Amino acid sequence: MARQPTYRGDDAEPQDAPPPRPARGTSRGEPDDTPAPGTPDAEFENSLRPRRLSEVVGQRKVVERLGITLDAARRRGEPLGHLLLDGPPGLGKTTLATVVPRELDPDGGPGNIQFTSGPALRAPHDLVAYLTCATRGSVLFIDEIHRLPPAVEEYLYPAMEDFRVDIVMGEGTGARTVSLNIEPFTVIGATTRSGMLTAPLRDRFVNHERVEYYEVSDLAEIVRRNAAKLGLTVEGDAAEQLARRSRGTPRKANNLLRWCRDFTQVHSERGVLTPTLAARALEMREVDALGLEDQDRRYLRTIIEAFAGGPVGLSTLSHALSVPTDTLEDEVEPYLLRCGLMQRTSRGRVATVRAWEHLGLDRAADGGSLF
C-alpha cells in the first residue's frame, strides 16, 4: 500500500515522517545536517522560518528572480514551473520551498505542500499517493532529489511534463495500464549534489536556482529576527559574534542562538544576551572566532605538530585522530578548505600559513617549511 502524503500548513504538524536518512558521508561534500522531521531540532527550525518571500534575508539574487517568476505565475493564474534548488545544506532550500505555496495562494493562506525525500521513494507506487493527491497549484517538495531510484525518476517524468500518471492494474498477461490525468502542480527539488542528477530530470526543471553561503551582515540580521521570535533580547554586537562563527550558514546560526538562549537564561538575571555573555557561551561551546570547533582545531594541530605541516595522507590522519576517513572528508575538511586553512595536494593534506597563524603557532620554530 502506498504511503499517505504529508501536508503542512501554517500550524499543521507533519503526520508521517520519511524513513531515517542514511549515515553521513554519502554525498562527499558538505555534511547534510538536516534535522530529522518530528525532532525538537526540526520543530525549532520550522518555528524560525520566514513565511513570505519578503521576510527572507539574504540570497538577494535568488529571491529577486523567484519573486518575478511567482508574480508572473500569479498573473497568468498558472502553477509555478518546476523549481530545482541546489546548494549546501542549511542555506534555506526548504525555507524557499515552503514560501512558494504561500505566495501562490490567492487567499493569502499557507497553500498546499507535500513533503518527501528521494530515499523515501523506493518504488513508483510510493510516488502515486503524492501525485494523485496533488491539487492545482500545489507543491510537491522532494528533498535529496538526486537520490531518487531510476524507476521512480522515470515514473515522475510524465507527471512533470504532461500531468499524467500511468497505473498498472493486474499482473502478468492480464495486466493493463490506466492513464490518469492529474491537476497541474509544481515539483520543487532540493539537492546538495546537482551533478548527480541525470540530464533528463535536470532538464525538466524550468527554474534552477543555486543558494550560496551568507554574508555576516545577513546572518546577523537573521539572528536578531529569530532572537525576537524566541523572546530573547540581544544587545550590542552579540548577533554579529554569532554570525561570524556560523560558517555562513543560517542553520548553524540558529543552533548557536538556541545554545546562547539557554546559556543566557541560566547565567543572566535580566535574560539579555550581551556581547560578554555571547562570548562566554561560544567559548564554552568551543567555537572560535572563525567558527572552528574542537575537532577542526585537532585536525589542524595534528598536521602541524605531528607531521610538520604536511603533506600527510588522509588514512594516516584518520589513524592519528581516531576518526573515520569519511568523517574527515565530509565534515571537517570542506570548511577548512573554504577558509584556506588546509590544502589537498597529490602528496597529501597540507596546513597553510593561515592555519599556523590562526592556532598561534610559529612556523620558524617548526623548521619554517611546510615540505
Short mmCIF file of C-alpha atoms in Angstrom, two decimals:
data_model
loop_
_atom_site.label_atom_id
_atom_site.label_comp_id
_atom_site.label_asym_id
_atom_site.label_seq_id
_atom_site.Cartn_x
_atom_site.Cartn_y
_atom_site.Cartn_z
CA MET A 1 0.00 0.00 0.00
CA ALA A 2 1.32 3.46 -0.88
CA ARG A 3 2.30 5.78 1.93
CA GLN A 4 -0.06 8.64 2.52
CA PRO A 5 1.45 12.04 1.75
CA THR A 6 2.33 14.62 4.36
CA TYR A 7 0.69 18.05 4.20
CA ARG A 8 1.88 21.03 6.10
CA GLY A 9 0.24 24.40 6.56
CA ASP A 10 0.86 27.35 8.85
CA ASP A 11 0.10 25.49 12.06
CA ALA A 12 -0.07 21.88 10.93
CA GLU A 13 2.46 19.35 12.14
CA PRO A 14 3.89 16.54 9.98
CA GLN A 15 1.87 13.37 10.35
CA ASP A 16 4.08 10.87 8.54
CA ALA A 17 7.83 11.33 8.58
CA PRO A 18 10.02 9.65 5.95
CA PRO A 19 12.39 6.85 6.97
CA PRO A 20 15.62 7.88 8.72
CA ARG A 21 18.26 9.41 6.50
CA PRO A 22 21.35 7.36 5.75
CA ALA A 23 24.55 7.95 7.64
CA ARG A 24 26.62 10.93 6.71
CA GLY A 25 29.45 10.55 4.29
CA THR A 26 27.38 9.52 1.27
CA SER A 27 27.46 12.83 -0.58
CA ARG A 28 31.20 13.60 -0.47
CA GLY A 29 30.99 17.30 0.29
CA GLU A 30 29.41 19.48 2.94
CA PRO A 31 27.70 17.25 5.52
CA ASP A 32 23.93 17.07 5.35
CA ASP A 33 22.93 18.24 8.83
CA THR A 34 19.20 18.49 8.12
CA PRO A 35 17.33 17.68 11.34
CA ALA A 36 15.04 14.67 11.15
CA PRO A 37 11.31 15.55 10.87
CA GLY A 38 9.44 15.50 14.15
CA THR A 39 12.54 16.06 16.29
CA PRO A 40 12.92 19.08 18.60
CA ASP A 41 15.62 20.50 16.32
CA ALA A 42 13.28 20.30 13.31
CA GLU A 43 10.43 21.97 15.21
CA PHE A 44 12.81 24.68 16.42
CA GLU A 45 13.98 25.33 12.87
CA ASN A 46 10.44 25.39 11.47
CA SER A 47 9.35 27.96 14.06
CA LEU A 48 12.04 30.37 12.85
CA ARG A 49 11.48 30.02 9.11
CA PRO A 50 10.17 33.01 7.14
CA ARG A 51 6.63 32.60 5.85
CA ARG A 52 6.74 35.08 2.97
CA LEU A 53 9.31 35.91 0.31
CA SER A 54 9.55 39.46 1.66
CA GLU A 55 10.72 38.04 5.01
CA VAL A 56 13.63 36.09 3.51
CA VAL A 57 17.01 37.59 4.44
CA GLY A 58 19.96 37.09 2.11
CA GLN A 59 20.08 35.25 -1.23
CA ARG A 60 19.04 38.54 -2.86
CA LYS A 61 19.50 37.47 -6.48
CA VAL A 62 17.67 34.19 -5.94
CA VAL A 63 14.81 35.94 -4.12
CA GLU A 64 14.54 38.60 -6.82
CA ARG A 65 14.37 36.08 -9.66
CA LEU A 66 11.96 33.87 -7.76
CA GLY A 67 9.76 36.89 -6.99
CA ILE A 68 9.47 37.73 -10.69
CA THR A 69 8.63 34.12 -11.56
CA LEU A 70 5.97 33.90 -8.83
CA ASP A 71 4.42 37.22 -9.81
CA ALA A 72 4.19 36.12 -13.46
CA ALA A 73 2.60 32.80 -12.46
CA ARG A 74 0.01 34.60 -10.30
CA ARG A 75 -0.91 36.97 -13.13
CA ARG A 76 -1.38 34.08 -15.55
CA GLY A 77 -3.25 32.02 -12.97
CA GLU A 78 -0.91 29.10 -13.58
CA PRO A 79 1.18 26.91 -11.27
CA LEU A 80 4.83 27.83 -10.91
CA GLY A 81 7.18 26.00 -13.26
CA HIS A 82 9.11 23.15 -11.66
CA LEU A 83 11.92 24.50 -9.49
CA LEU A 84 15.29 22.95 -8.61
CA LEU A 85 17.13 24.36 -5.59
CA ASP A 86 20.80 23.49 -5.40
CA GLY A 87 23.36 24.23 -2.71
CA PRO A 88 24.99 23.09 0.54
CA PRO A 89 22.75 22.08 3.45
CA GLY A 90 21.41 24.64 5.88
CA LEU A 91 21.18 27.55 3.43
CA GLY A 92 17.39 27.79 3.09
CA LYS A 93 16.31 25.46 0.29
CA THR A 94 13.44 24.04 2.35
CA THR A 95 12.55 27.54 3.53
CA LEU A 96 12.20 28.79 -0.04
CA ALA A 97 10.11 25.73 -0.90
CA THR A 98 7.65 26.43 1.95
CA VAL A 99 7.37 30.07 0.89
CA VAL A 100 6.28 29.25 -2.68
CA PRO A 101 2.78 27.82 -1.94
CA ARG A 102 2.03 30.70 0.43
CA GLU A 103 2.95 33.20 -2.29
CA LEU A 104 0.77 31.40 -4.85
CA ASP A 105 -2.29 31.03 -2.59
CA PRO A 106 -4.89 33.54 -3.89
CA ASP A 107 -6.39 33.89 -0.40
CA GLY A 108 -3.07 34.55 1.26
CA GLY A 109 -3.19 31.25 3.15
CA PRO A 110 -0.48 28.65 3.67
CA GLY A 111 -1.17 26.89 0.38
CA ASN A 112 -0.75 23.15 -0.14
CA ILE A 113 2.64 21.47 0.05
CA GLN A 114 3.58 17.80 0.37
CA PHE A 115 6.95 16.75 1.76
CA THR A 116 9.00 13.70 0.85
CA SER A 117 12.60 12.79 0.01
CA GLY A 118 14.49 10.80 -2.58
CA PRO A 119 15.44 7.91 -0.27
CA ALA A 120 11.83 7.59 0.94
CA LEU A 121 10.53 6.92 -2.58
CA ARG A 122 11.82 3.40 -3.10
CA ALA A 123 9.39 2.34 -5.85
CA PRO A 124 6.93 4.06 -8.24
CA HIS A 125 3.92 3.10 -6.11
CA ASP A 126 5.39 5.21 -3.27
CA LEU A 127 5.03 8.24 -5.51
CA VAL A 128 1.45 7.56 -6.68
CA ALA A 129 -0.22 8.81 -3.49
CA TYR A 130 1.60 12.14 -3.70
CA LEU A 131 0.74 12.65 -7.37
CA THR A 132 -2.94 11.70 -7.14
CA CYS A 133 -3.42 13.92 -4.07
CA ALA A 134 -1.92 16.96 -5.79
CA THR A 135 -4.28 19.89 -6.30
CA ARG A 136 -4.00 22.67 -8.84
CA GLY A 137 -1.07 24.89 -7.94
CA SER A 138 0.06 22.68 -5.05
CA VAL A 139 3.72 21.92 -4.40
CA LEU A 140 5.47 18.55 -4.09
CA PHE A 141 8.79 19.10 -2.33
CA ILE A 142 11.35 16.32 -2.84
CA ASP A 143 14.43 16.67 -0.66
CA GLU A 144 17.66 14.94 -1.73
CA ILE A 145 16.13 14.51 -5.16
CA HIS A 146 19.45 13.32 -6.57
CA ARG A 147 18.89 10.06 -4.65
CA LEU A 148 15.68 9.08 -6.44
CA PRO A 149 15.86 5.49 -7.73
CA PRO A 150 15.88 5.32 -11.57
CA ALA A 151 12.45 3.64 -11.71
CA VAL A 152 10.85 6.38 -9.60
CA GLU A 153 12.60 9.09 -11.59
CA GLU A 154 11.26 7.76 -14.88
CA TYR A 155 7.77 7.45 -13.38
CA LEU A 156 7.96 11.14 -12.43
CA TYR A 157 8.69 12.32 -16.00
CA PRO A 158 5.11 12.16 -17.44
CA ALA A 159 3.72 13.66 -14.23
CA MET A 160 6.02 16.67 -14.55
CA GLU A 161 5.58 17.16 -18.30
CA ASP A 162 2.04 16.01 -19.13
CA PHE A 163 0.47 15.88 -15.64
CA ARG A 164 -0.37 12.24 -16.21
CA VAL A 165 0.04 9.13 -14.09
CA ASP A 166 0.15 5.64 -15.60
CA ILE A 167 -1.05 2.95 -13.20
CA VAL A 168 -0.64 -0.75 -13.95
CA MET A 169 -3.70 -2.84 -12.99
CA GLY A 170 -3.35 -6.58 -12.52
CA GLU A 171 -0.40 -8.88 -13.16
CA GLY A 172 1.05 -10.99 -15.93
CA THR A 173 -0.76 -11.28 -19.27
CA GLY A 174 -3.94 -9.78 -17.80
CA ALA A 175 -2.25 -6.57 -16.72
CA ARG A 176 -3.40 -3.31 -18.23
CA THR A 177 -2.30 0.29 -17.90
CA VAL A 178 -4.71 3.03 -16.82
CA SER A 179 -3.71 6.61 -17.55
CA LEU A 180 -4.99 9.21 -15.07
CA ASN A 181 -4.85 12.94 -15.58
CA ILE A 182 -3.75 14.88 -12.51
CA GLU A 183 -4.03 18.55 -11.60
CA PRO A 184 -1.19 20.81 -12.72
CA PHE A 185 1.22 21.12 -9.82
CA THR A 186 4.80 22.17 -9.08
CA VAL A 187 7.70 19.90 -8.20
CA ILE A 188 10.38 21.59 -6.10
CA GLY A 189 13.53 19.53 -5.80
CA ALA A 190 16.32 20.22 -3.35
CA THR A 191 19.78 18.78 -3.77
CA THR A 192 23.27 19.22 -2.43
CA ARG A 193 24.71 17.41 -5.46
CA SER A 194 23.14 18.67 -8.67
CA GLY A 195 25.87 16.92 -10.64
CA MET A 196 24.40 13.57 -9.59
CA LEU A 197 21.06 14.39 -11.27
CA THR A 198 20.51 12.76 -14.63
CA ALA A 199 20.25 15.15 -17.57
CA PRO A 200 16.60 14.20 -18.38
CA LEU A 201 15.50 15.01 -14.83
CA ARG A 202 17.53 18.19 -14.56
CA ASP A 203 16.19 19.49 -17.89
CA ARG A 204 12.59 19.09 -16.74
CA PHE A 205 13.05 21.82 -14.15
CA VAL A 206 12.09 25.11 -15.75
CA ASN A 207 13.74 27.10 -12.97
CA HIS A 208 17.11 26.27 -11.42
CA GLU A 209 18.45 28.34 -8.54
CA ARG A 210 21.64 27.85 -6.54
CA VAL A 211 21.82 29.15 -2.98
CA GLU A 212 25.17 30.40 -1.70
CA TYR A 213 26.73 30.96 1.71
CA TYR A 214 25.50 34.04 3.57
CA GLU A 215 27.32 37.27 4.37
CA VAL A 216 27.96 38.08 8.03
CA SER A 217 25.61 41.09 7.87
CA ASP A 218 22.74 38.92 6.62
CA LEU A 219 23.37 36.27 9.25
CA ALA A 220 23.42 38.93 11.97
CA GLU A 221 20.04 40.17 10.80
CA ILE A 222 18.70 36.60 10.84
CA VAL A 223 19.98 36.16 14.40
CA ARG A 224 18.30 39.40 15.54
CA ARG A 225 14.97 38.50 13.93
CA ASN A 226 14.96 34.97 15.30
CA ALA A 227 16.01 36.14 18.74
CA ALA A 228 12.94 38.37 18.76
CA LYS A 229 10.76 35.37 17.81
CA LEU A 230 12.25 33.47 20.74
CA GLY A 231 11.66 36.38 23.12
CA LEU A 232 15.40 36.92 23.63
CA THR A 233 16.80 40.45 23.80
CA VAL A 234 20.17 40.86 22.04
CA GLU A 235 22.42 43.78 22.89
CA GLY A 236 25.48 45.26 21.18
CA ASP A 237 27.38 43.12 18.71
CA ALA A 238 26.23 39.79 20.20
CA ALA A 239 24.37 39.00 16.96
CA GLU A 240 27.49 39.74 14.91
CA GLN A 241 29.52 37.38 17.11
CA LEU A 242 27.14 34.53 16.38
CA ALA A 243 27.05 35.43 12.68
CA ARG A 244 30.85 35.40 12.32
CA ARG A 245 31.05 31.92 13.85
CA SER A 246 28.19 30.37 11.87
CA ARG A 247 30.23 29.36 8.80
CA GLY A 248 27.94 31.36 6.53
CA THR A 249 25.04 29.01 7.31
CA PRO A 250 21.71 30.15 8.82
CA ARG A 251 21.02 26.72 10.33
CA LYS A 252 24.26 26.88 12.31
CA ALA A 253 23.43 30.44 13.36
CA ASN A 254 20.06 29.23 14.67
CA ASN A 255 21.72 26.37 16.55
CA LEU A 256 24.19 28.75 18.19
CA LEU A 257 21.33 31.11 19.00
CA ARG A 258 19.49 28.27 20.69
CA TRP A 259 22.54 27.50 22.81
CA CYS A 260 23.04 31.18 23.70
CA ARG A 261 19.39 31.46 24.71
CA ASP A 262 19.82 28.53 27.12
CA PHE A 263 23.10 29.97 28.43
CA THR A 264 21.51 33.38 28.96
CA GLN A 265 18.54 32.00 30.86
CA VAL A 266 20.90 30.23 33.26
CA HIS A 267 23.60 32.88 33.68
CA SER A 268 21.74 36.18 33.32
CA GLU A 269 19.18 37.54 35.72
CA ARG A 270 17.93 40.00 33.11
CA GLY A 271 17.68 37.34 30.39
CA VAL A 272 19.55 39.60 27.94
CA LEU A 273 22.20 38.27 25.56
CA THR A 274 25.07 40.75 25.88
CA PRO A 275 28.35 40.58 23.91
CA THR A 276 30.11 39.32 27.02
CA LEU A 277 27.57 36.57 27.59
CA ALA A 278 27.70 35.61 23.91
CA ALA A 279 31.49 35.33 24.05
CA ARG A 280 31.30 33.16 27.21
CA ALA A 281 28.62 30.94 25.68
CA LEU A 282 30.56 30.40 22.46
CA GLU A 283 33.77 29.77 24.39
CA MET A 284 32.03 27.06 26.40
CA ARG A 285 30.71 25.61 23.12
CA GLU A 286 34.35 25.61 21.89
CA VAL A 287 33.54 27.61 18.77
CA ASP A 288 36.32 30.06 17.95
CA ALA A 289 36.33 33.33 16.01
CA LEU A 290 36.41 31.57 12.63
CA GLY A 291 33.69 29.11 13.57
CA LEU A 292 36.13 26.23 14.04
CA GLU A 293 35.16 23.58 16.57
CA ASP A 294 37.38 21.35 18.67
CA GLN A 295 37.63 18.62 16.04
CA ASP A 296 38.63 21.14 13.36
CA ARG A 297 41.45 22.50 15.53
CA ARG A 298 42.61 18.98 16.45
CA TYR A 299 42.81 18.17 12.75
CA LEU A 300 45.00 21.21 12.01
CA ARG A 301 47.18 20.74 15.11
CA THR A 302 47.82 17.11 14.16
CA ILE A 303 49.02 18.09 10.69
CA ILE A 304 51.22 20.85 12.10
CA GLU A 305 52.59 19.30 15.29
CA ALA A 306 52.77 15.63 14.33
CA PHE A 307 53.65 15.97 10.64
CA ALA A 308 55.42 19.36 10.46
CA GLY A 309 52.58 20.94 8.49
CA GLY A 310 52.29 18.13 5.94
CA PRO A 311 51.90 16.70 3.44
CA VAL A 312 50.24 13.76 5.15
CA GLY A 313 47.85 11.13 3.79
CA LEU A 314 44.20 11.02 4.75
CA SER A 315 44.38 7.49 6.14
CA THR A 316 47.36 8.46 8.31
CA LEU A 317 45.41 11.42 9.69
CA SER A 318 42.43 9.17 10.30
CA HIS A 319 44.52 6.82 12.44
CA ALA A 320 46.25 9.67 14.27
CA LEU A 321 42.91 11.28 15.18
CA SER A 322 40.95 8.04 15.62
CA VAL A 323 38.31 9.48 13.28
CA PRO A 324 36.96 7.68 10.16
CA THR A 325 38.23 8.99 6.83
CA ASP A 326 34.74 9.76 5.51
CA THR A 327 34.07 11.92 8.60
CA LEU A 328 37.22 13.91 7.90
CA GLU A 329 36.37 14.28 4.21
CA ASP A 330 32.71 15.14 4.66
CA GLU A 331 32.52 17.03 7.96
CA VAL A 332 35.92 18.53 8.73
CA GLU A 333 37.78 19.32 5.52
CA PRO A 334 35.14 21.22 3.46
CA TYR A 335 35.02 24.23 5.79
CA LEU A 336 38.79 24.22 6.37
CA LEU A 337 39.30 24.28 2.60
CA ARG A 338 36.82 27.11 2.24
CA CYS A 339 38.68 29.12 4.89
CA GLY A 340 42.05 28.46 3.25
CA LEU A 341 43.39 26.67 6.34
CA MET A 342 44.46 23.49 4.54
CA GLN A 343 45.05 22.16 1.06
CA ARG A 344 44.56 18.83 -0.65
CA THR A 345 47.59 18.04 -2.78
CA SER A 346 48.67 14.98 -4.75
CA ARG A 347 51.06 14.17 -1.90
CA GLY A 348 48.52 14.59 0.90
CA ARG A 349 46.98 17.20 3.21
CA VAL A 350 48.92 20.39 3.95
CA ALA A 351 48.27 23.09 6.55
CA THR A 352 48.52 26.62 5.12
CA VAL A 353 50.25 29.63 6.64
CA ARG A 354 46.88 30.92 7.77
CA ALA A 355 46.32 27.76 9.83
CA TRP A 356 49.59 28.29 11.69
CA GLU A 357 48.65 31.89 12.37
CA HIS A 358 45.13 31.05 13.49
CA LEU A 359 46.43 28.50 16.01
CA GLY A 360 49.11 30.90 17.21
CA LEU A 361 51.99 28.65 16.18
CA ASP A 362 55.40 29.79 14.94
CA ARG A 363 56.48 28.20 11.67
CA ALA A 364 60.11 29.10 12.22
CA ALA A 365 60.17 27.04 15.40
CA ASP A 366 58.99 24.01 13.46
CA GLY A 367 61.50 24.20 10.65
CA GLY A 368 59.98 27.11 8.70
CA SER A 369 58.76 24.97 5.81
CA LEU A 370 55.62 23.10 5.00
CA PHE A 371 57.53 20.48 3.00
#
